[in-house]
Short mmCIF file of C-alpha atoms and ligand atoms in Angstrom, two decimals:
data_model
loop_
_atom_site.label_atom_id
_atom_site.label_comp_id
_atom_site.label_asym_id
_atom_site.label_seq_id
_atom_site.Cartn_x
_atom_site.Cartn_y
_atom_site.Cartn_z
CA MET A 5 106.63 77.53 187.58
CA ALA A 6 106.08 74.36 185.64
CA VAL A 7 109.12 72.21 185.10
CA ARG A 8 109.49 71.26 181.50
CA THR A 9 111.39 67.97 180.98
CA PRO A 10 113.74 68.41 177.99
CA PHE A 11 112.55 66.45 175.01
CA LEU A 12 114.94 65.01 172.44
CA ALA A 13 112.86 63.66 169.58
CA GLY A 14 114.22 61.68 166.64
CA ASN A 15 112.24 62.06 163.44
CA TRP A 16 113.53 59.20 161.32
CA LYS A 17 111.51 60.29 158.29
CA MET A 18 111.43 57.45 155.63
CA ASN A 19 114.54 55.72 156.92
CA LEU A 20 115.19 52.32 158.61
CA ASP A 21 112.93 49.34 158.02
CA HIS A 22 111.51 47.44 160.99
CA LEU A 23 114.52 45.15 161.29
CA GLN A 24 116.94 48.05 161.17
CA ALA A 25 114.68 49.90 163.60
CA VAL A 26 114.96 47.15 166.21
CA ALA A 27 118.74 46.98 165.86
CA PHE A 28 119.01 50.77 166.05
CA VAL A 29 116.88 51.10 169.18
CA GLN A 30 118.89 48.36 170.92
CA LYS A 31 122.18 50.04 170.00
CA LEU A 32 121.02 53.42 171.14
CA ASN A 33 119.92 52.00 174.46
CA TRP A 34 123.29 50.25 174.95
CA SER A 35 125.15 53.39 173.96
CA LEU A 36 123.27 55.38 176.66
CA LYS A 37 123.85 52.70 179.21
CA ASP A 38 127.57 52.50 178.39
CA ALA A 39 127.84 56.30 178.87
CA SER A 40 125.97 55.98 182.25
CA HIS A 41 123.15 58.17 181.02
CA GLU A 42 120.57 58.72 183.74
CA ASN A 43 117.05 57.98 182.46
CA GLY A 44 114.57 60.66 183.45
CA THR A 45 116.90 63.65 183.10
CA VAL A 46 115.47 64.06 179.63
CA GLU A 47 112.72 62.45 177.63
CA VAL A 48 113.82 60.58 174.49
CA GLY A 49 111.33 60.20 171.67
CA ILE A 50 111.60 57.89 168.66
CA PHE A 51 109.48 58.61 165.59
CA PRO A 52 109.94 55.73 163.14
CA PRO A 53 107.93 54.95 159.96
CA PHE A 54 104.46 53.37 160.49
CA THR A 55 105.74 49.94 159.49
CA ASP A 56 108.29 49.92 162.33
CA LEU A 57 105.97 51.01 165.16
CA ARG A 58 104.79 47.57 166.26
CA SER A 59 108.32 46.15 166.37
CA VAL A 60 109.75 49.12 168.27
CA GLN A 61 106.81 49.20 170.68
CA THR A 62 107.28 45.47 171.43
CA LEU A 63 110.97 45.93 172.05
CA ILE A 64 110.50 49.02 174.26
CA ASP A 65 107.90 47.11 176.35
CA ALA A 66 109.84 43.89 176.62
CA ASP A 67 113.20 45.43 177.51
CA ARG A 68 111.65 48.33 179.49
CA ILE A 69 113.52 50.85 177.42
CA ALA A 70 112.78 54.43 178.54
CA PHE A 71 111.98 55.85 175.09
CA SER A 72 108.67 57.39 174.15
CA LEU A 73 107.20 56.29 170.86
CA GLY A 74 105.79 58.65 168.22
CA ALA A 75 104.40 58.44 164.69
CA GLN A 76 105.15 60.87 161.86
CA ASP A 77 101.61 61.58 160.71
CA VAL A 78 97.94 60.85 161.48
CA SER A 79 94.78 60.85 159.41
CA VAL A 80 92.15 63.50 160.03
CA HIS A 81 89.64 60.62 159.87
CA ASP A 82 89.07 57.94 162.50
CA ARG A 83 88.22 55.03 160.20
CA GLY A 84 86.58 54.23 156.84
CA ALA A 85 87.23 54.33 153.11
CA TYR A 86 90.50 56.36 153.16
CA THR A 87 93.03 54.18 151.38
CA GLY A 88 96.51 54.55 152.73
CA GLU A 89 95.54 56.56 155.76
CA VAL A 90 96.44 55.66 159.35
CA SER A 91 94.02 56.41 162.17
CA GLY A 92 94.95 57.95 165.52
CA GLU A 93 92.82 55.19 167.02
CA PHE A 94 95.23 52.56 165.65
CA LEU A 95 98.27 54.53 166.82
CA ALA A 96 96.81 54.79 170.32
CA LYS A 97 96.28 50.98 170.40
CA LEU A 98 100.02 50.56 169.68
CA ARG A 99 100.71 52.69 172.77
CA VAL A 100 102.11 55.45 170.56
CA THR A 101 102.35 58.62 172.67
CA TYR A 102 103.17 61.34 170.15
CA VAL A 103 102.45 62.17 166.58
CA ILE A 104 104.21 64.79 164.37
CA VAL A 105 101.70 67.08 162.73
CA GLY A 106 102.39 69.68 160.03
CA HIS A 107 106.00 68.79 159.29
CA SER A 108 107.17 71.08 156.43
CA GLU A 109 107.80 67.96 154.25
CA ARG A 110 104.09 67.09 154.61
CA ARG A 111 103.08 70.76 154.00
CA GLU A 112 105.24 70.86 150.89
CA TYR A 113 105.00 67.45 149.25
CA HIS A 114 101.52 66.52 150.41
CA HIS A 115 100.02 70.01 150.17
CA GLU A 116 98.90 70.04 153.83
CA SER A 117 97.25 73.39 154.52
CA ASP A 118 96.95 75.03 157.88
CA ASP A 119 93.34 73.79 158.00
CA ILE A 120 94.45 70.17 157.53
CA VAL A 121 97.14 70.61 160.14
CA ALA A 122 94.54 72.00 162.59
CA GLU A 123 92.28 68.99 161.81
CA LYS A 124 95.15 66.64 162.45
CA VAL A 125 95.89 68.28 165.78
CA ARG A 126 92.22 67.64 166.74
CA ALA A 127 92.41 64.05 165.46
CA ALA A 128 95.49 63.41 167.60
CA LEU A 129 93.93 64.87 170.70
CA ARG A 130 90.69 62.95 170.10
CA HIS A 131 92.62 59.71 170.54
CA GLY A 132 94.79 60.83 173.47
CA LEU A 133 97.90 61.32 171.34
CA VAL A 134 100.15 64.34 171.89
CA PRO A 135 100.57 66.27 168.67
CA VAL A 136 104.02 67.63 167.95
CA VAL A 137 102.92 70.64 165.97
CA CYS A 138 105.59 71.76 163.49
CA VAL A 139 105.77 75.32 162.25
CA GLY A 140 108.50 77.26 160.41
CA GLU A 141 109.32 79.74 157.72
CA THR A 142 110.86 79.17 154.32
CA ALA A 143 113.93 81.19 153.19
CA GLU A 144 111.60 83.42 151.17
CA ASP A 145 109.33 83.95 154.15
CA LEU A 146 112.34 84.82 156.24
CA GLU A 147 113.40 87.48 153.73
CA GLU A 148 109.93 88.93 153.29
CA PHE A 149 108.43 88.75 156.76
CA GLY A 150 111.32 88.01 159.15
CA ALA A 151 111.65 84.80 161.23
CA SER A 152 108.55 84.72 163.43
CA ALA A 153 105.54 86.00 161.40
CA VAL A 154 104.85 82.78 159.51
CA PRO A 155 105.49 80.28 162.36
CA VAL A 156 103.31 82.43 164.59
CA ALA A 157 100.49 82.54 162.12
CA GLN A 158 100.77 78.73 161.51
CA LEU A 159 100.62 78.01 165.18
CA GLU A 160 97.63 80.31 165.80
CA LYS A 161 95.71 78.39 163.14
CA ALA A 162 96.81 74.98 164.43
CA LEU A 163 95.78 75.69 167.99
CA ALA A 164 92.46 77.46 167.33
CA GLY A 165 89.84 75.85 169.60
CA VAL A 166 92.35 73.51 171.36
CA PRO A 167 91.28 73.24 175.04
CA ALA A 168 93.43 74.77 177.78
CA ASP A 169 94.22 71.36 179.32
CA ALA A 170 95.40 69.73 176.10
CA ASP A 171 98.86 68.21 176.13
CA ILE A 172 100.77 69.40 173.04
CA VAL A 173 104.40 69.91 171.95
CA VAL A 174 105.44 72.64 169.49
CA ALA A 175 108.39 72.37 167.13
CA TYR A 176 109.92 75.45 165.51
CA GLU A 177 111.59 74.21 162.37
CA PRO A 178 112.78 76.86 159.92
CA VAL A 179 112.38 75.14 156.54
CA TRP A 180 115.74 76.56 155.32
CA ALA A 181 117.48 74.87 158.23
CA ILE A 182 116.10 71.38 157.69
CA GLY A 183 118.62 68.95 156.31
CA SER A 184 120.75 71.84 155.06
CA GLY A 185 123.49 71.90 157.66
CA GLN A 186 122.67 75.58 158.07
CA ALA A 187 121.06 75.63 161.49
CA ALA A 188 119.40 78.72 163.00
CA THR A 189 121.44 80.55 165.60
CA PRO A 190 120.49 79.86 169.24
CA ASP A 191 119.41 83.53 169.46
CA GLN A 192 117.07 83.19 166.55
CA ALA A 193 115.64 79.90 167.84
CA GLN A 194 115.07 81.53 171.23
CA GLU A 195 113.40 84.60 169.71
CA VAL A 196 110.90 82.57 167.69
CA CYS A 197 110.30 79.99 170.45
CA ALA A 198 109.47 82.80 172.85
CA LYS A 199 106.93 84.22 170.35
CA LEU A 200 105.43 80.73 169.94
CA ARG A 201 105.05 80.47 173.74
CA GLU A 202 103.07 83.73 173.57
CA VAL A 203 100.80 82.10 170.99
CA VAL A 204 100.23 79.09 173.34
CA ALA A 205 99.41 81.58 176.12
CA ALA A 206 97.00 83.60 174.00
CA THR A 207 95.18 80.48 172.67
CA MET A 208 95.37 77.97 175.57
CA GLY A 209 96.25 80.17 178.54
CA GLU A 210 99.29 80.91 180.75
CA ASP A 211 99.33 77.49 182.48
CA ALA A 212 99.52 75.74 179.11
CA ALA A 213 102.25 78.12 177.98
CA ALA A 214 104.29 77.41 181.06
CA ARG A 215 104.11 73.63 180.77
CA THR A 216 104.21 73.20 176.94
CA ARG A 217 107.50 72.13 175.52
CA ILE A 218 108.74 74.03 172.51
CA LEU A 219 111.48 72.38 170.45
CA TYR A 220 113.91 73.65 167.89
CA GLY A 221 114.52 71.56 164.75
CA GLY A 222 116.76 72.01 161.74
CA SER A 223 120.33 70.65 161.42
CA VAL A 224 120.64 69.87 165.11
CA LYS A 225 123.84 67.86 165.77
CA SER A 226 125.80 66.80 168.88
CA GLY A 227 128.05 69.81 168.31
CA ASN A 228 125.25 72.46 168.51
CA ILE A 229 122.53 70.92 170.72
CA ALA A 230 123.92 72.40 174.00
CA SER A 231 123.80 75.96 172.59
CA TYR A 232 120.08 75.63 171.96
CA MET A 233 119.35 73.98 175.30
CA ARG A 234 120.83 76.96 177.12
CA GLU A 235 118.02 79.12 175.76
CA PRO A 236 115.12 79.64 178.22
CA ASP A 237 112.30 78.99 175.69
CA VAL A 238 113.90 76.02 173.86
CA ASP A 239 112.86 72.83 175.67
CA GLY A 240 114.37 70.26 173.32
CA ALA A 241 115.00 69.41 169.72
CA LEU A 242 113.32 67.64 166.86
CA VAL A 243 116.22 65.91 165.14
CA GLY A 244 116.16 64.45 161.65
CA GLY A 245 119.43 63.25 160.04
CA ALA A 246 121.37 63.05 163.28
CA SER A 247 118.67 60.90 164.90
CA ILE A 248 119.42 57.89 162.75
CA VAL A 249 123.15 57.83 163.60
CA VAL A 250 123.50 56.04 166.94
CA ASP A 251 126.57 57.92 168.29
CA GLU A 252 125.22 61.29 167.20
CA PHE A 253 121.76 60.85 168.71
CA SER A 254 123.21 59.33 171.83
CA ALA A 255 125.49 62.37 172.26
CA ILE A 256 122.54 64.75 171.61
CA ILE A 257 120.53 63.03 174.36
CA ARG A 258 123.54 63.41 176.72
CA TYR A 259 123.96 67.14 175.93
CA GLN A 260 123.83 67.96 179.66
CA LYS A 261 127.22 66.26 179.97
CA HIS A 262 128.80 68.51 177.36
CA VAL A 263 127.15 71.89 178.02
CA GLY A 264 129.89 74.45 177.42
CA VAL A 265 131.69 72.35 174.83
P1 PGA B 15 117.27 67.67 160.22
O1 PGA B 15 115.70 67.50 160.14
O2 PGA B 15 117.70 67.49 161.66
O3 PGA B 15 117.84 66.59 159.31
O4 PGA B 15 117.62 69.04 159.74
C1 PGA B 15 114.84 67.99 161.15
C2 PGA B 15 113.43 67.66 160.83
O5 PGA B 15 112.99 67.76 159.66
O6 PGA B 15 112.63 67.36 161.73
#
């Protein structure tokens, strides 16, 4: 069976400028060192705003910090007259590894449809970036269709035509749980993540399903991370608010030390 390295990903959203970003990454690294965190037991991902990427990448390279770098969005286009857009080609040149695609804030505030999300998945893969494909139901969806129907349908559309050997990450983020302090229960996260793994199996095959990491996101904190990580189909977390607080994100990354707390 494929071993899936746990992935703790910090989605900073529109927080921390490039100077604050450098200070934050240094502090987080020191905090992990102070706590004798062993690099390699989990993967740590940092997803800062576009304007921070160059500074963070330079710092990670120079100090050999074991964090992966991600962006929060990518254009469906590669280059050209698309004012304000950022190409996957440019992100790849900055040695960005991951890109968040289809976050509910982009779906809601920027009207990103399932078709656009699918195009962004392809744009990321075209440039060797790993898309972190976000899916999740709103409170109304939950009431009307239950927890899994909408995320399953969103993922089916996002992965249509994606080759079996593509490297992707999936994030289940119930919209009602994001930034609300009202996290899903571990049981619910497990149930939906298991269904999403079935979607990966149906669209990309069993091997892809076995190796693809599926994250839970929505009000993850140091106090609840361990309860999600005990679930067999939850391979990590996409963390918003708690990822820009050094002590919190550091404790989330070290969840293996406080399993059972
Ligand atoms: P939150 O955000 O951890 O602040 O709930 C999660 C996300 O939007 O990725």
